[in-house]
PDB file of C-alpha atoms in Angstrom:
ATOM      1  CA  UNK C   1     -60.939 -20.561 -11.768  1.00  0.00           C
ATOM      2  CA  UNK C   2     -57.863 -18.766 -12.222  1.00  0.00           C
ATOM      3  CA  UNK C   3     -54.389 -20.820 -12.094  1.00  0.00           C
ATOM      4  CA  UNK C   4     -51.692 -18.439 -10.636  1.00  0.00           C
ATOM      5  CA  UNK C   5     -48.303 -19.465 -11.860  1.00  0.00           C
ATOM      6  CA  UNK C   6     -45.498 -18.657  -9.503  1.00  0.00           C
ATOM      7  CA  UNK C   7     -42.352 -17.421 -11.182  1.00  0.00           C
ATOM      8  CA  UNK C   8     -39.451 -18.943  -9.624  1.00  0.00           C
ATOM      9  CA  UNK C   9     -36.790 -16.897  -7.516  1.00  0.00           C
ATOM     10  CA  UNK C  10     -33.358 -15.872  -8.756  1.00  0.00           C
ATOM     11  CA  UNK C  11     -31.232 -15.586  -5.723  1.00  0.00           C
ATOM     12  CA  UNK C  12     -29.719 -11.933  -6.020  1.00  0.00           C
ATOM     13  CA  UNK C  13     -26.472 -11.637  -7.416  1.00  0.00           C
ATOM     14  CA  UNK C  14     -23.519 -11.797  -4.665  1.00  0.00           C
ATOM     15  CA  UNK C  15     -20.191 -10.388  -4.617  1.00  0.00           C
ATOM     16  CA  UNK C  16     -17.527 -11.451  -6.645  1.00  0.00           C
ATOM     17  CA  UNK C  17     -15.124 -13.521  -4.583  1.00  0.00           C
ATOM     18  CA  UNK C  18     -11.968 -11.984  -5.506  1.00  0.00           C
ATOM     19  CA  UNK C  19     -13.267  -8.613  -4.556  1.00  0.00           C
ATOM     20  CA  UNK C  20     -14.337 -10.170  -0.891  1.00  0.00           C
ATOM     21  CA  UNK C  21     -10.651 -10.985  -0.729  1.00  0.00           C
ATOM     22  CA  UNK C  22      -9.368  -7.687  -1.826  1.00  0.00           C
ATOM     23  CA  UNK C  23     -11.952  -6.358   0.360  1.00  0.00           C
ATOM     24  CA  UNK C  24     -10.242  -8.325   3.339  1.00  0.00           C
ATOM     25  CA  UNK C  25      -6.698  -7.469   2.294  1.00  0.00           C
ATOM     26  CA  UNK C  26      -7.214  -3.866   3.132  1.00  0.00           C
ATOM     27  CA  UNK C  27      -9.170  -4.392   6.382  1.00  0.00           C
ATOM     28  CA  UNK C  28      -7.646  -6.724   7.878  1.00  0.00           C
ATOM     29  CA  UNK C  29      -3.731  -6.774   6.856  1.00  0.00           C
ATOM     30  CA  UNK C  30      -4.000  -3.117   6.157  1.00  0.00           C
ATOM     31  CA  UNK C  31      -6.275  -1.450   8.469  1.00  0.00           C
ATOM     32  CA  UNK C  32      -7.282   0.810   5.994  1.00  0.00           C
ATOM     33  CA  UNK C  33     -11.471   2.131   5.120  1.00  0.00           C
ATOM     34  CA  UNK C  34     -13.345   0.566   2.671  1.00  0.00           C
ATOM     35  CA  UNK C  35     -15.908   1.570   0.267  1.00  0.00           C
ATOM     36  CA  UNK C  36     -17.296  -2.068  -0.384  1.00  0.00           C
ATOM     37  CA  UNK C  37     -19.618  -2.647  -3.888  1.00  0.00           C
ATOM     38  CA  UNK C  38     -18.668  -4.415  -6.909  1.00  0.00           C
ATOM     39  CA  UNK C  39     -15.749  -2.632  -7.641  1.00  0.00           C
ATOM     40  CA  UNK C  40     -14.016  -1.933  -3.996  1.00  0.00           C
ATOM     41  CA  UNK C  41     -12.674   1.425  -3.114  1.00  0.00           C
ATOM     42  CA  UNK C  42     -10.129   3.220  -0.394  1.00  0.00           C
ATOM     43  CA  UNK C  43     -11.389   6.214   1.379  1.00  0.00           C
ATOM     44  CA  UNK C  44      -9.118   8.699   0.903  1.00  0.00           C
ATOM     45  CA  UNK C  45      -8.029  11.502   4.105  1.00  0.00           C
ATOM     46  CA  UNK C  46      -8.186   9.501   6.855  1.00  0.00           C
ATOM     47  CA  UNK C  47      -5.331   7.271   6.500  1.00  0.00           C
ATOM     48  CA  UNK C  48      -3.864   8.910   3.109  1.00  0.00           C
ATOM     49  CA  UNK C  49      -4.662  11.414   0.710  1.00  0.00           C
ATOM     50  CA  UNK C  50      -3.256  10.926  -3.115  1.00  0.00           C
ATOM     51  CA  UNK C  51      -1.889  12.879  -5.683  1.00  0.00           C
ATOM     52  CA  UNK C  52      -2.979  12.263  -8.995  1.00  0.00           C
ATOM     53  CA  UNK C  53      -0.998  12.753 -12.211  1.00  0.00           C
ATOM     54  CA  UNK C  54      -0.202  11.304 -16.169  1.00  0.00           C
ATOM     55  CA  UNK C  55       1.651   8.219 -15.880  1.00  0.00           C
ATOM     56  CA  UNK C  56       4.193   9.319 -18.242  1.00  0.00           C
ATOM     57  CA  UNK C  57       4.817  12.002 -15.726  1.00  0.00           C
ATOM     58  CA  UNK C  58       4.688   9.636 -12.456  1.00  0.00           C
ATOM     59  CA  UNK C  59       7.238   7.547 -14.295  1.00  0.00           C
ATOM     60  CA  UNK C  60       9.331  10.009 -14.318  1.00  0.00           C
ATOM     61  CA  UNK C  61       8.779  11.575 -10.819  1.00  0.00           C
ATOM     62  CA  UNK C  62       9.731   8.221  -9.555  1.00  0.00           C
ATOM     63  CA  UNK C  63      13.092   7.959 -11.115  1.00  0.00           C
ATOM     64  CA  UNK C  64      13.677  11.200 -10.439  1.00  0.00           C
ATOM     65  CA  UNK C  65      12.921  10.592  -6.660  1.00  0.00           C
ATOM     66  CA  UNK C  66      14.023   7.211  -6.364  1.00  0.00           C
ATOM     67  CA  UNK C  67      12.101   4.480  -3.616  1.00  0.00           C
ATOM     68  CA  UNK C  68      12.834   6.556  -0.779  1.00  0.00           C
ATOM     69  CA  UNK C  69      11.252   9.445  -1.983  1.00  0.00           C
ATOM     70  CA  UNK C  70       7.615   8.301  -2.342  1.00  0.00           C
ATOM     71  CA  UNK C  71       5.332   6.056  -0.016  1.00  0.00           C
ATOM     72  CA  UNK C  72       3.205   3.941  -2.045  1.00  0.00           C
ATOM     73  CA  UNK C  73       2.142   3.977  -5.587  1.00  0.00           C
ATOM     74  CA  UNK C  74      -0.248   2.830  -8.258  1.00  0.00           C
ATOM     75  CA  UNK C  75      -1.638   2.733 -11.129  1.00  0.00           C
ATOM     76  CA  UNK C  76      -4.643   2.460 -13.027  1.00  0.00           C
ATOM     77  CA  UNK C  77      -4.643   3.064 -16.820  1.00  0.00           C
ATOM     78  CA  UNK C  78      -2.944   6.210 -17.488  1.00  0.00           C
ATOM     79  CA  UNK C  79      -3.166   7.433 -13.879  1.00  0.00           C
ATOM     80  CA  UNK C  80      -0.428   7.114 -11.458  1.00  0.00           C
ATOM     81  CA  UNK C  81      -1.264   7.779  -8.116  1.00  0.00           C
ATOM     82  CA  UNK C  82       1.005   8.885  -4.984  1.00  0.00           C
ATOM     83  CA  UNK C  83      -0.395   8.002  -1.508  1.00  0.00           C
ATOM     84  CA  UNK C  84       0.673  11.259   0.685  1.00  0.00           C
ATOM     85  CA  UNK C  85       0.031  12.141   4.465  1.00  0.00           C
ATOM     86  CA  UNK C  86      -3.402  12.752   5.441  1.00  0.00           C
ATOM     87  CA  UNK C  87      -4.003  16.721   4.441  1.00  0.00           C
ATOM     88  CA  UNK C  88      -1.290  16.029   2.126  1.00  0.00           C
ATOM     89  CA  UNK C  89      -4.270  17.192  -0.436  1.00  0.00           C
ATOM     90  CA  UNK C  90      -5.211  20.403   1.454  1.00  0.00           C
ATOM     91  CA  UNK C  91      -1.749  21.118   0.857  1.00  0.00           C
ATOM     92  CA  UNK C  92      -1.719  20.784  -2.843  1.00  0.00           C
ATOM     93  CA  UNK C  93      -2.729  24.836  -4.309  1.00  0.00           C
ATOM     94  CA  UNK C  94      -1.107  26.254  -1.730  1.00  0.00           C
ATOM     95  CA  UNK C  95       2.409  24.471  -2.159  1.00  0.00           C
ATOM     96  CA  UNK C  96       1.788  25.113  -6.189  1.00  0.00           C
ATOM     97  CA  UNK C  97       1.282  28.769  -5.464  1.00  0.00           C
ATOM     98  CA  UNK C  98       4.473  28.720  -3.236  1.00  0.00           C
ATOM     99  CA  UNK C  99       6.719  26.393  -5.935  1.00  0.00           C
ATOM    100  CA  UNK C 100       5.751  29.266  -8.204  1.00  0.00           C
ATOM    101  CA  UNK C 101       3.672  26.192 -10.435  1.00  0.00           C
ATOM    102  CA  UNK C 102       0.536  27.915  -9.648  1.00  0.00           C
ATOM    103  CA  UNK C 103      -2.218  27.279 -11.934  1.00  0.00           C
ATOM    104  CA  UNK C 104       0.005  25.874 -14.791  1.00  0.00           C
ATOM    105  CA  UNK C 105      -0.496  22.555 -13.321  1.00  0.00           C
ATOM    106  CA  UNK C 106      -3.599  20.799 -14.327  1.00  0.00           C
ATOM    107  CA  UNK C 107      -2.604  17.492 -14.590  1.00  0.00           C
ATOM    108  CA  UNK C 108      -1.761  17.200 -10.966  1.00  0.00           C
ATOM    109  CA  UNK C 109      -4.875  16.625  -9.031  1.00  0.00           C
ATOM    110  CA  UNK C 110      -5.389  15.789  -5.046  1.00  0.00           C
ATOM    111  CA  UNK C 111      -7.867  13.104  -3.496  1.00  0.00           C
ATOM    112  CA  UNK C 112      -9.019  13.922  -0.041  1.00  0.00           C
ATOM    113  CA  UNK C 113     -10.580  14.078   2.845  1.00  0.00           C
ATOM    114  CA  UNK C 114     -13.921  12.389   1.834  1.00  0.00           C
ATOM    115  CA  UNK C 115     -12.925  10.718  -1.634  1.00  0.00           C
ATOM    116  CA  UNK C 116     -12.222   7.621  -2.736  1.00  0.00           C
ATOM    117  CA  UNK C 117      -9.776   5.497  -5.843  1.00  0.00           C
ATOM    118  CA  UNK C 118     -10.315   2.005  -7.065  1.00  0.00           C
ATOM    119  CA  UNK C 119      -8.698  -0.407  -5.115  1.00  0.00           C
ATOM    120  CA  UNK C 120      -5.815  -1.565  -6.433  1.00  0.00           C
ATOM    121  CA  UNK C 121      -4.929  -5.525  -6.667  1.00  0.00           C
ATOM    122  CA  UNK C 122      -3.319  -6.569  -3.570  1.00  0.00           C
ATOM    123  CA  UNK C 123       0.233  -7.993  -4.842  1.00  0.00           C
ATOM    124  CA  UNK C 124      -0.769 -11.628  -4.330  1.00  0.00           C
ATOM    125  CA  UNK C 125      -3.424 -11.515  -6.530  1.00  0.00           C
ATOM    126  CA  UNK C 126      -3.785 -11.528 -10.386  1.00  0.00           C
ATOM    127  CA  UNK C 127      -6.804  -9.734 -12.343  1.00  0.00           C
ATOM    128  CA  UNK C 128      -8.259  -8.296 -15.195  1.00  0.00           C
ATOM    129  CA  UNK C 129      -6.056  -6.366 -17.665  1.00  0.00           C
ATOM    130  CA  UNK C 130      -6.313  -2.175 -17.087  1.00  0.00           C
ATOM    131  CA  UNK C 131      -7.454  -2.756 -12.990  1.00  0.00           C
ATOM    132  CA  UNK C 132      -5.609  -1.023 -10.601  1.00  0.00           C
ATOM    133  CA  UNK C 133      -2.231  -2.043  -9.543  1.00  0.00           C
ATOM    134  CA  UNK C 134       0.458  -1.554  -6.896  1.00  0.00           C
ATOM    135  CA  UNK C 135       3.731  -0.146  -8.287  1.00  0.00           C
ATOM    136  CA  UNK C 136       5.240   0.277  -4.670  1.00  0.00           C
ATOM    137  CA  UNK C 137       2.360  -1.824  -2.562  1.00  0.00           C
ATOM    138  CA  UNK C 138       1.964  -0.816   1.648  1.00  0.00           C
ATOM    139  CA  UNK C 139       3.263  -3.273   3.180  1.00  0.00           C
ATOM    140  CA  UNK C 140       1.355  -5.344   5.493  1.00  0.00           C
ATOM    141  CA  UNK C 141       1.666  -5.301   9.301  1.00  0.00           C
ATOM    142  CA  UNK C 142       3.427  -1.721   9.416  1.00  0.00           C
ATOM    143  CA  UNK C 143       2.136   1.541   9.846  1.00  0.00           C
ATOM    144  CA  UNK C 144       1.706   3.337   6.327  1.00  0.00           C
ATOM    145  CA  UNK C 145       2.016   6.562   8.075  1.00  0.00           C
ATOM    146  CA  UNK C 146       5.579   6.699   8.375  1.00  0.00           C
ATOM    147  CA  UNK C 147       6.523   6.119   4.975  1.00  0.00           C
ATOM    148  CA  UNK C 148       3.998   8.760   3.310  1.00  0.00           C
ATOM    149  CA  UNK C 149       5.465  12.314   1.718  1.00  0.00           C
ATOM    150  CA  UNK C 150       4.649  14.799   4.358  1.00  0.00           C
ATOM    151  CA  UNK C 151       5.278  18.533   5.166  1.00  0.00           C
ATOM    152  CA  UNK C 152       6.585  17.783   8.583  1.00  0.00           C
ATOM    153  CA  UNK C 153       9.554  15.955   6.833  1.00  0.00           C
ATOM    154  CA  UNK C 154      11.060  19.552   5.874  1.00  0.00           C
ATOM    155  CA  UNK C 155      13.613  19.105   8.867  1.00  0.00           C
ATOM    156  CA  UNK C 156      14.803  15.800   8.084  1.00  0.00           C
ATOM    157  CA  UNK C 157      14.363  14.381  11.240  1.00  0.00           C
ATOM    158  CA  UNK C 158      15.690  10.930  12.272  1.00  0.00           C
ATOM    159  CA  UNK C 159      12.737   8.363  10.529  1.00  0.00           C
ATOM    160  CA  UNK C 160      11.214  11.058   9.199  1.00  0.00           C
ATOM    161  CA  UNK C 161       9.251  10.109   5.456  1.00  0.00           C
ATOM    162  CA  UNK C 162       9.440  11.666   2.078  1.00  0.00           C
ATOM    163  CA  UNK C 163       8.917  15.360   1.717  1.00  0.00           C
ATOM    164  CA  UNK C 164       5.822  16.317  -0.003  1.00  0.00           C
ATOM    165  CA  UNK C 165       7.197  19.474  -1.079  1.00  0.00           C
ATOM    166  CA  UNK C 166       9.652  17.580  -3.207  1.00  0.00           C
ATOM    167  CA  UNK C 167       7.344  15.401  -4.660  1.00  0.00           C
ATOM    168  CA  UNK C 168       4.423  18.137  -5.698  1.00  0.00           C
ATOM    169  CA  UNK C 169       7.859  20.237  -7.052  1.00  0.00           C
ATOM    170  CA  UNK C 170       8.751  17.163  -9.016  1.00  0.00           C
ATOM    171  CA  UNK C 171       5.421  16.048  -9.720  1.00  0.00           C
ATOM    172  CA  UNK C 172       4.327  19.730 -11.240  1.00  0.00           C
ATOM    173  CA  UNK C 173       8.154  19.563 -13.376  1.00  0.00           C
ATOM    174  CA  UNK C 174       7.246  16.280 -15.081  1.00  0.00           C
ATOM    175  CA  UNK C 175       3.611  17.070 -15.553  1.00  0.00           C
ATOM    176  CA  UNK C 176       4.395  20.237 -17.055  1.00  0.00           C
ATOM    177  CA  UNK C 177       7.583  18.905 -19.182  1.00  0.00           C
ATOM    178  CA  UNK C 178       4.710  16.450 -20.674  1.00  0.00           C
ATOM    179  CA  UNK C 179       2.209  19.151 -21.454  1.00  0.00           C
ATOM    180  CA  UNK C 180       5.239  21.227 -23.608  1.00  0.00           C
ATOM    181  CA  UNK C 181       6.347  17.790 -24.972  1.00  0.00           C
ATOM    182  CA  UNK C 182       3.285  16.809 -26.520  1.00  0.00           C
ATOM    183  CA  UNK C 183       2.505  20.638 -27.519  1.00  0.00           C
ATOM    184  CA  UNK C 184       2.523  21.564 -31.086  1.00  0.00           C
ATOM    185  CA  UNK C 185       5.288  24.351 -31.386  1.00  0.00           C
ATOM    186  CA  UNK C 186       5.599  26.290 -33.809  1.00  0.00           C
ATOM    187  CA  UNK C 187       9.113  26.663 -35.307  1.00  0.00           C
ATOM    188  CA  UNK C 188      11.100  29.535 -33.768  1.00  0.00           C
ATOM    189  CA  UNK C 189      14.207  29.393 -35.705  1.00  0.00           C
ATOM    190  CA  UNK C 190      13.409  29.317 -38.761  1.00  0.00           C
TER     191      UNK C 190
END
């Protein structure tokens, strides 16, 4: 006779419960896509794109911009990111090529129409060291839209948002500044 010894069941593992509330902040308060998993993610391009630079170099774009010059902003690690009007990323190599930045610019990147970033912390609630987090967090209850850099701003019309152009022109100034900073030169006046 042959004893068969049933292994118990292990439930499978379930969702964190912090990121079930995250998960909930940008749904419900925010409106916003969702990628949902163990680490949640935003889709990017259909209520925002981002742009995507060095942190030293976000820093600086947002002093050089002031708060009214950006929509929202985060970070994550050394990674600042700008949330721009939808096609804002479409945009980028074309308003490079126009700024006269070109291809000099690799540290600024565009996320899209079909990407996704980390989710950063919603302002009420703590976490881990290094996860993402809201610099200049969406506010709840209000239309993002409005307050994302966009190239329909160029005319300054009454309400309008911040104008992409200036932030990609500042953006591709800092980011470059940084690369020649943390060049090695060689000594030219010797």
């Amino acid at each position: 006779m042959v004893t068969v010894v049933e292994t118990p069941r292990v439930p499978l593992p379930r969702r964190p419960l912090m990121g079930d509330r995250i998960e909930r902040w940008y749904e419900e308060e925010l409106g916003w896509a969702v990628v949902p998993g163990a680490q949640v993610r935003l889709r990017t391009g259909l209520r925002f794109d981002v742009l995507e630079m060095p942190a030293f170099a976000g820093y600086a774009v947002r002093e050089r911009l002031g708060s009214h010059g950006t929509g929202p902003v985060a970070l994550h690690g050394n990674v600042m990111r700008f949330l721009v009007a939808a096609g804002g990323a479409d945009e980028l190599p074309g308003l490079l090529d126009w700024l006269e930045w070109g291809p000099l610019i690799g540290d600024l990147r565009a996320v899209g129409a079909g990407g996704t970033i980390e989710a950063p912390l919603p302002p009420a609630i703590p976490g881990p060291r290094g996860a993402a987090v809201w610099l200049r967090p969406p506010e709840p209850g209000c239309e993002v839209e409005p307050t994302l850099p966009t190239l329909t701003t160029l005319g300054g019309g009454k309400g309008a948002g911040p104008d992409l152009v200036r932030l990609v022109d500042a953006a591709a100034n800092e980011c470059h500044r940084a690369r020649l900073l943390s060049a090695t030169q060689p000594l030219a006046f010797w």
